[in-house]
Amino acid sequence: MLNAKKMENFRLTAVHEMMKRKPVEITYPSNKTSDYFGQNVFGKEKMKKYLSKEAYRSVIFSMDTGSRIDRKMADQVAAGMKDWAVSRGATHYTHWFHPLTDGTAEKHDAFFEIDKDSEPFEIFDGEKLAQQEPDASSFPNGGIRNTFEARGYTAWDPSSPAFVIGKTLCIPTIFIAYTGESLDYKTPLLKALRAVDEASVEVCQYFDKNVDKVISTLGLEQEYFLIDEALFHARPDLILSGRTLMGHASAKDQQLDDHYFGSIPDRVFAYMQDFEIEAHKLGIPIKTRHNEVAPNQFECAPVFEETNLAVDHNQLLMDLMAKVARKHSFRVILHEKPYQGVNGSGKHNNWSLATNTGVNLLSPGKTPKKNLQFITFIVNTLKAVHDNADVLRASIFSAGNEHRLGANEAPPAIMSVFLGTKISSMLDRIERMVSDDKMSPDDKTALKLDIGKIPEILLDNTDRNRTSPFAFTGNRFEFRAVGSTENCASPMIVLNTAMAAQLKQFTKDVNEITASDTKRDEAIFQVLRRYIIESKAIRFEGNGYSQEWVEMAQNRGLSNITDAPSVYKAYLEPKTVELFEAQAVLSKRELESRYEVRIEKYTKKIQIESRVLSDMAINHIIPTAIKYQNVLIENVKGLKEIFSEIEFLEAAGTRMESIKEISKHISIIKQKIKQMTDERRKANMLDLCHKRIENYTYQIKPMLDEIRYHIDNLELIIDDAIWPLPKYREMLFSR
Ligand code: ADP
Ligand code: MG
């Protein structure tokens, strides 16, 4: 007898394998998360235990001020950190950093050394803690390290605590070139956070003299898809490009909205619990989990934290999610658009500013004074986003995220801000009641009364505008356009820098007016009014997905840029350079390097997609189509044998049509692939990366869709039993 198993194709074997899976048993370390939360983090508690008072104080000081720790103290900290790490089972240490790739980087070294008498011992000193020189010449650097010294350094960031993963002590670090230029996300992020701190404190001083530090806060909602690993392995496109480059829509997908917030499937639930436990041990405060809109799409969100820490934690979390998924025979898909036709994944950046006195600056308060402060920060955010929309967009644009932006499911490529009716009408009133001349005492009182009436909890904002890329949600802004794979330092660098510059401008403008004898409050009103008028174009409360908005935005003069080469140019605009240089966050050279890294990354991703699609079309799809076509041909031949001429035409007509149709699709696919390969060859000969990206964007990328169209049509014709790739219905609905 024939072995039935052997007859099955890769896809059906995968489906079969997947159906046998059971949820992994999960045991919690304790019923109380607080018992093990942060157990693998060298946080303040552990520092107190493992460090001398002196060393502890110096770490805390440098955490708070961003200053360097002196060598002697660093030795002490290193020794304490090592003792703690060894007690958690660590044998190695690594500097952990965020190069300009999608992920994080680490290179492990053992604590263990041999002394001159050949005796082994464990050591970790201040020098190794503070600085390393990884041979990291292969990280993207946008030309920075070609022109100068080839060396790069990592340097300890005490503001993000060290942690142990497996047997390795990980020390968060910045990554810079020998010349001091940044080669990572963290360096400019820390600078941007410092700038926004300074600028915010100055503004807060108008309202409360006790404020001497302002931190940027960030809560990241991470969306993701899960797929069984057997199905995953049967899809070369998912493995290599992170998304499906072909696949006909499933008859049912998300149209019934029956997945969103639905009961979580058992295998998935076990996975969620497992990675949450691991995240909690690492001090990542995951709190929320639920099913998302698309089938097999999910979300988790932590409690917000200080922005640098939140970004580190999100990078760590993405890593952890991928690792734990394997234990559950899943693969986690973080790509922004793994499946055409169903919702993609984003990473909402919930952002605010908080003072050392415990005030959330984007949350209304109890008094008119607190609320004027609140309105001040709201209006300055509006103005910052308005003036820097293009570079904000560039900071989140990628080959993955572009499938979301402007597609009718996620925020459009037009930057706009949603405020909700309460705040919006408040701003309208300020605009009406204030003028550049002296305000009447009545107007002033009325306005203050109005401002005093802003409720502490903005109920109407629970009615969220899900179509806005940048929405006020009652006590924070939610930058919703960010993609699910993005290192959120990228948008946070831009947003906080823009905000810093804006707030500094605000203080300057207010001080100018008060210098000529106008009262402070009135000066604030006048400046706010001017900003409200200047940034009005960006305020939009309606449906961001609608065609009317596209037209309206155009009339308002808002940019709607959707092609990569134009989007990324925002990094090079003189306005951008001025912004970043004035805030000492990034130099012109560093911006150019970031621009280059981003366009190279984009180009390479399209290149990979194009190659993978070609391989799959030639090696999987066309052979399958021919196989099925041969079955039809055999069938037609048989019919010819048994039927008369007239009967035959009637019986075999549709089959002959199918044979022709298959031939047509095959020919077009082949021809287009040849064309696409030629285009690639042409593009790759171009020396300049900003030229290459144009070919990839305008010539090659559209061909991916054209080829896909024909493949997806073949999927509809060909016998299900021999189709080699897991279908959308299988990838979206099985677990
Ligand atoms: P929703 O889906 O309603 O937006 P989630 O609970 O999924 O709500 O996510 C909200 C995120 O916003 C959480 O990470 C939460 O901690 C965060 N958040 C709340 N307040 C602030 C704040 N002041 N600053 C930054 N993030 C905040
Ligand atoms: Mg949200």
PDB file of C-alpha atoms in Angstrom, residues 511-687:
ATOM      1  CA  ASN A 511       8.681  86.357  28.357  1.00  0.00           C
ATOM      2  CA  GLU A 512       8.799  88.754  25.466  1.00  0.00           C
ATOM      3  CA  ILE A 513       5.254  89.876  26.160  1.00  0.00           C
ATOM      4  CA  THR A 514       5.629  90.090  29.938  1.00  0.00           C
ATOM      5  CA  ALA A 515       8.740  92.208  29.420  1.00  0.00           C
ATOM      6  CA  SER A 516       6.433  94.958  28.143  1.00  0.00           C
ATOM      7  CA  ASP A 517       4.349  95.120  31.265  1.00  0.00           C
ATOM      8  CA  THR A 518       1.638  92.625  30.394  1.00  0.00           C
ATOM      9  CA  LYS A 519       0.588  90.251  33.193  1.00  0.00           C
ATOM     10  CA  ARG A 520       1.876  86.685  32.952  1.00  0.00           C
ATOM     11  CA  ASP A 521      -1.536  85.026  32.582  1.00  0.00           C
ATOM     12  CA  GLU A 522      -2.543  87.334  29.833  1.00  0.00           C
ATOM     13  CA  ALA A 523       0.745  86.800  28.032  1.00  0.00           C
ATOM     14  CA  ILE A 524       0.191  83.048  28.238  1.00  0.00           C
ATOM     15  CA  PHE A 525      -3.299  83.433  26.796  1.00  0.00           C
ATOM     16  CA  GLN A 526      -2.017  85.566  23.965  1.00  0.00           C
ATOM     17  CA  VAL A 527       0.712  83.130  23.004  1.00  0.00           C
ATOM     18  CA  LEU A 528      -1.629  80.166  23.287  1.00  0.00           C
ATOM     19  CA  ARG A 529      -4.124  81.903  21.055  1.00  0.00           C
ATOM     20  CA  ARG A 530      -1.492  82.523  18.420  1.00  0.00           C
ATOM     21  CA  TYR A 531      -0.437  78.851  18.533  1.00  0.00           C
ATOM     22  CA  ILE A 532      -4.053  77.713  18.377  1.00  0.00           C
ATOM     23  CA  ILE A 533      -4.526  79.704  15.191  1.00  0.00           C
ATOM     24  CA  GLU A 534      -1.215  78.649  13.683  1.00  0.00           C
ATOM     25  CA  SER A 535      -1.785  74.959  14.326  1.00  0.00           C
ATOM     26  CA  LYS A 536      -5.461  74.879  13.505  1.00  0.00           C
ATOM     27  CA  ALA A 537      -4.987  72.973  10.264  1.00  0.00           C
ATOM     28  CA  ILE A 538      -3.851  69.869  12.082  1.00  0.00           C
ATOM     29  CA  ARG A 539      -6.909  69.565  14.331  1.00  0.00           C
ATOM     30  CA  PHE A 540      -9.377  67.070  12.982  1.00  0.00           C
ATOM     31  CA  GLU A 541     -12.233  65.399  14.797  1.00  0.00           C
ATOM     32  CA  GLY A 542     -13.845  63.526  11.915  1.00  0.00           C
ATOM     33  CA  ASN A 543     -13.253  60.230  10.153  1.00  0.00           C
ATOM     34  CA  GLY A 544      -9.587  60.042   9.216  1.00  0.00           C
ATOM     35  CA  TYR A 545     -10.192  57.172   6.804  1.00  0.00           C
ATOM     36  CA  SER A 546     -12.626  59.069   4.619  1.00  0.00           C
ATOM     37  CA  GLN A 547     -11.947  60.432   1.173  1.00  0.00           C
ATOM     38  CA  GLU A 548     -13.410  63.796   2.277  1.00  0.00           C
ATOM     39  CA  TRP A 549     -10.601  64.116   4.810  1.00  0.00           C
ATOM     40  CA  VAL A 550      -7.976  63.568   2.135  1.00  0.00           C
ATOM     41  CA  GLU A 551      -9.474  66.421   0.151  1.00  0.00           C
ATOM     42  CA  MET A 552     -10.040  68.623   3.175  1.00  0.00           C
ATOM     43  CA  ALA A 553      -6.476  68.071   4.357  1.00  0.00           C
ATOM     44  CA  GLN A 554      -5.184  69.045   0.972  1.00  0.00           C
ATOM     45  CA  ASN A 555      -7.158  72.290   1.107  1.00  0.00           C
ATOM     46  CA  ARG A 556      -5.733  72.928   4.550  1.00  0.00           C
ATOM     47  CA  GLY A 557      -2.243  72.519   3.153  1.00  0.00           C
ATOM     48  CA  LEU A 558      -1.428  69.397   5.174  1.00  0.00           C
ATOM     49  CA  SER A 559       1.027  67.019   3.591  1.00  0.00           C
ATOM     50  CA  ASN A 560      -0.064  63.539   2.578  1.00  0.00           C
ATOM     51  CA  ILE A 561       3.132  61.813   1.563  1.00  0.00           C
ATOM     52  CA  THR A 562       3.008  58.080   1.015  1.00  0.00           C
ATOM     53  CA  ASP A 563       6.059  57.095  -1.003  1.00  0.00           C
ATOM     54  CA  ALA A 564       9.210  56.153   0.857  1.00  0.00           C
ATOM     55  CA  PRO A 565      11.743  58.314  -1.029  1.00  0.00           C
ATOM     56  CA  SER A 566       9.713  61.471  -0.342  1.00  0.00           C
ATOM     57  CA  VAL A 567       8.790  60.527   3.222  1.00  0.00           C
ATOM     58  CA  TYR A 568      12.385  59.952   4.293  1.00  0.00           C
ATOM     59  CA  LYS A 569      13.570  63.251   2.815  1.00  0.00           C
ATOM     60  CA  ALA A 570      12.068  64.913   5.887  1.00  0.00           C
ATOM     61  CA  TYR A 571      15.223  63.868   7.765  1.00  0.00           C
ATOM     62  CA  LEU A 572      17.298  66.110   5.527  1.00  0.00           C
ATOM     63  CA  GLU A 573      15.100  69.214   5.505  1.00  0.00           C
ATOM     64  CA  PRO A 574      16.923  72.303   6.814  1.00  0.00           C
ATOM     65  CA  LYS A 575      14.043  72.699   9.272  1.00  0.00           C
ATOM     66  CA  THR A 576      14.716  69.252  10.718  1.00  0.00           C
ATOM     67  CA  VAL A 577      18.437  69.852  10.962  1.00  0.00           C
ATOM     68  CA  GLU A 578      17.824  73.113  12.755  1.00  0.00           C
ATOM     69  CA  LEU A 579      15.419  71.491  15.190  1.00  0.00           C
ATOM     70  CA  PHE A 580      17.740  68.649  16.156  1.00  0.00           C
ATOM     71  CA  GLU A 581      20.899  70.707  16.273  1.00  0.00           C
ATOM     72  CA  ALA A 582      19.298  73.410  18.404  1.00  0.00           C
ATOM     73  CA  GLN A 583      18.202  70.802  20.936  1.00  0.00           C
ATOM     74  CA  ALA A 584      21.598  69.061  20.720  1.00  0.00           C
ATOM     75  CA  VAL A 585      19.931  65.733  20.005  1.00  0.00           C
ATOM     76  CA  LEU A 586      21.317  64.869  16.571  1.00  0.00           C
ATOM     77  CA  SER A 587      23.794  66.658  14.330  1.00  0.00           C
ATOM     78  CA  LYS A 588      23.298  67.153  10.610  1.00  0.00           C
ATOM     79  CA  ARG A 589      25.742  64.318   9.996  1.00  0.00           C
ATOM     80  CA  GLU A 590      23.821  62.020  12.327  1.00  0.00           C
ATOM     81  CA  LEU A 591      20.535  62.882  10.662  1.00  0.00           C
ATOM     82  CA  GLU A 592      22.036  62.127   7.273  1.00  0.00           C
ATOM     83  CA  SER A 593      23.227  58.821   8.585  1.00  0.00           C
ATOM     84  CA  ARG A 594      19.778  57.986   9.944  1.00  0.00           C
ATOM     85  CA  TYR A 595      18.250  58.944   6.629  1.00  0.00           C
ATOM     86  CA  GLU A 596      20.645  56.650   4.837  1.00  0.00           C
ATOM     87  CA  VAL A 597      20.090  53.768   7.228  1.00  0.00           C
ATOM     88  CA  ARG A 598      16.338  54.044   6.844  1.00  0.00           C
ATOM     89  CA  ILE A 599      16.300  54.186   3.067  1.00  0.00           C
ATOM     90  CA  GLU A 600      18.779  51.305   2.858  1.00  0.00           C
ATOM     91  CA  LYS A 601      16.652  49.234   5.176  1.00  0.00           C
ATOM     92  CA  TYR A 602      13.549  50.007   3.153  1.00  0.00           C
ATOM     93  CA  THR A 603      15.270  49.135  -0.104  1.00  0.00           C
ATOM     94  CA  LYS A 604      16.640  45.875   1.237  1.00  0.00           C
ATOM     95  CA  LYS A 605      13.261  44.806   2.555  1.00  0.00           C
ATOM     96  CA  ILE A 606      11.620  45.334  -0.834  1.00  0.00           C
ATOM     97  CA  GLN A 607      14.546  43.550  -2.436  1.00  0.00           C
ATOM     98  CA  ILE A 608      14.061  40.550  -0.149  1.00  0.00           C
ATOM     99  CA  GLU A 609      10.323  40.488  -0.805  1.00  0.00           C
ATOM    100  CA  SER A 610      10.927  40.628  -4.509  1.00  0.00           C
ATOM    101  CA  ARG A 611      13.431  37.766  -4.423  1.00  0.00           C
ATOM    102  CA  VAL A 612      11.279  35.599  -2.190  1.00  0.00           C
ATOM    103  CA  LEU A 613       8.253  36.159  -4.360  1.00  0.00           C
ATOM    104  CA  SER A 614      10.234  35.171  -7.444  1.00  0.00           C
ATOM    105  CA  ASP A 615      11.536  32.002  -5.825  1.00  0.00           C
ATOM    106  CA  MET A 616       8.144  30.977  -4.583  1.00  0.00           C
ATOM    107  CA  ALA A 617       6.442  31.680  -7.873  1.00  0.00           C
ATOM    108  CA  ILE A 618       8.997  29.711  -9.856  1.00  0.00           C
ATOM    109  CA  ASN A 619       9.614  26.866  -7.394  1.00  0.00           C
ATOM    110  CA  HIS A 620       6.261  26.409  -5.695  1.00  0.00           C
ATOM    111  CA  ILE A 621       3.456  27.942  -7.661  1.00  0.00           C
ATOM    112  CA  ILE A 622       4.266  27.322 -11.306  1.00  0.00           C
ATOM    113  CA  PRO A 623       5.186  23.632 -10.805  1.00  0.00           C
ATOM    114  CA  THR A 624       1.919  23.127  -8.918  1.00  0.00           C
ATOM    115  CA  ALA A 625      -0.038  24.885 -11.632  1.00  0.00           C
ATOM    116  CA  ILE A 626       1.563  22.722 -14.299  1.00  0.00           C
ATOM    117  CA  LYS A 627       0.845  19.585 -12.293  1.00  0.00           C
ATOM    118  CA  TYR A 628      -2.804  20.461 -12.045  1.00  0.00           C
ATOM    119  CA  GLN A 629      -2.939  21.557 -15.641  1.00  0.00           C
ATOM    120  CA  ASN A 630      -1.606  18.117 -16.617  1.00  0.00           C
ATOM    121  CA  VAL A 631      -4.396  16.480 -14.651  1.00  0.00           C
ATOM    122  CA  LEU A 632      -6.873  18.539 -16.628  1.00  0.00           C
ATOM    123  CA  ILE A 633      -5.129  17.682 -19.894  1.00  0.00           C
ATOM    124  CA  GLU A 634      -5.287  13.955 -19.074  1.00  0.00           C
ATOM    125  CA  ASN A 635      -8.942  14.365 -18.245  1.00  0.00           C
ATOM    126  CA  VAL A 636      -9.655  16.104 -21.528  1.00  0.00           C
ATOM    127  CA  LYS A 637      -7.788  13.414 -23.444  1.00  0.00           C
ATOM    128  CA  GLY A 638      -9.894  10.744 -21.704  1.00  0.00           C
ATOM    129  CA  LEU A 639     -13.100  12.567 -22.509  1.00  0.00           C
ATOM    130  CA  LYS A 640     -12.054  12.752 -26.110  1.00  0.00           C
ATOM    131  CA  GLU A 641     -11.632   8.985 -26.181  1.00  0.00           C
ATOM    132  CA  ILE A 642     -15.065   8.196 -24.848  1.00  0.00           C
ATOM    133  CA  PHE A 643     -17.232  10.942 -26.364  1.00  0.00           C
ATOM    134  CA  SER A 644     -18.295  11.807 -29.853  1.00  0.00           C
ATOM    135  CA  GLU A 645     -17.001  15.093 -31.277  1.00  0.00           C
ATOM    136  CA  ILE A 646     -20.109  17.076 -30.317  1.00  0.00           C
ATOM    137  CA  GLU A 647     -20.543  15.510 -26.890  1.00  0.00           C
ATOM    138  CA  PHE A 648     -16.859  16.085 -26.213  1.00  0.00           C
ATOM    139  CA  LEU A 649     -16.977  19.833 -26.740  1.00  0.00           C
ATOM    140  CA  GLU A 650     -19.861  20.104 -24.343  1.00  0.00           C
ATOM    141  CA  ALA A 651     -18.237  17.902 -21.714  1.00  0.00           C
ATOM    142  CA  ALA A 652     -14.706  19.302 -21.873  1.00  0.00           C
ATOM    143  CA  GLY A 653     -15.425  22.974 -22.573  1.00  0.00           C
ATOM    144  CA  THR A 654     -14.922  24.353 -19.073  1.00  0.00           C
ATOM    145  CA  ARG A 655     -11.827  22.240 -18.501  1.00  0.00           C
ATOM    146  CA  MET A 656     -10.259  23.553 -21.649  1.00  0.00           C
ATOM    147  CA  GLU A 657     -11.029  27.058 -20.406  1.00  0.00           C
ATOM    148  CA  SER A 658      -9.226  26.285 -17.146  1.00  0.00           C
ATOM    149  CA  ILE A 659      -6.253  24.874 -18.998  1.00  0.00           C
ATOM    150  CA  LYS A 660      -6.044  28.081 -20.980  1.00  0.00           C
ATOM    151  CA  GLU A 661      -6.490  30.225 -17.927  1.00  0.00           C
ATOM    152  CA  ILE A 662      -3.709  28.431 -16.091  1.00  0.00           C
ATOM    153  CA  SER A 663      -1.431  28.914 -19.088  1.00  0.00           C
ATOM    154  CA  LYS A 664      -2.273  32.585 -19.166  1.00  0.00           C
ATOM    155  CA  HIS A 665      -1.462  33.120 -15.491  1.00  0.00           C
ATOM    156  CA  ILE A 666       1.754  31.117 -15.742  1.00  0.00           C
ATOM    157  CA  SER A 667       2.951  33.116 -18.721  1.00  0.00           C
ATOM    158  CA  ILE A 668       2.195  36.444 -17.117  1.00  0.00           C
ATOM    159  CA  ILE A 669       3.845  35.435 -13.848  1.00  0.00           C
ATOM    160  CA  LYS A 670       6.955  34.290 -15.671  1.00  0.00           C
ATOM    161  CA  GLN A 671       7.124  37.356 -17.802  1.00  0.00           C
ATOM    162  CA  LYS A 672       6.626  39.728 -14.869  1.00  0.00           C
ATOM    163  CA  ILE A 673       9.196  37.960 -12.779  1.00  0.00           C
ATOM    164  CA  LYS A 674      11.726  38.290 -15.506  1.00  0.00           C
ATOM    165  CA  GLN A 675      10.887  41.967 -15.793  1.00  0.00           C
ATOM    166  CA  MET A 676      11.152  42.417 -12.042  1.00  0.00           C
ATOM    167  CA  THR A 677      14.507  40.650 -11.926  1.00  0.00           C
ATOM    168  CA  ASP A 678      15.798  42.894 -14.684  1.00  0.00           C
ATOM    169  CA  GLU A 679      14.600  45.934 -12.771  1.00  0.00           C
ATOM    170  CA  ARG A 680      16.354  44.708  -9.666  1.00  0.00           C
ATOM    171  CA  ARG A 681      19.548  44.209 -11.554  1.00  0.00           C
ATOM    172  CA  LYS A 682      19.308  47.722 -12.926  1.00  0.00           C
ATOM    173  CA  ALA A 683      18.558  49.187  -9.496  1.00  0.00           C
ATOM    174  CA  ASN A 684      21.404  47.303  -7.819  1.00  0.00           C
ATOM    175  CA  MET A 685      23.895  48.797 -10.275  1.00  0.00           C
ATOM    176  CA  LEU A 686      23.054  52.272  -8.999  1.00  0.00           C
ATOM    177  CA  ASP A 687      25.679  53.627  -6.651  1.00  0.00           C
TER     178      ASP A 687
END
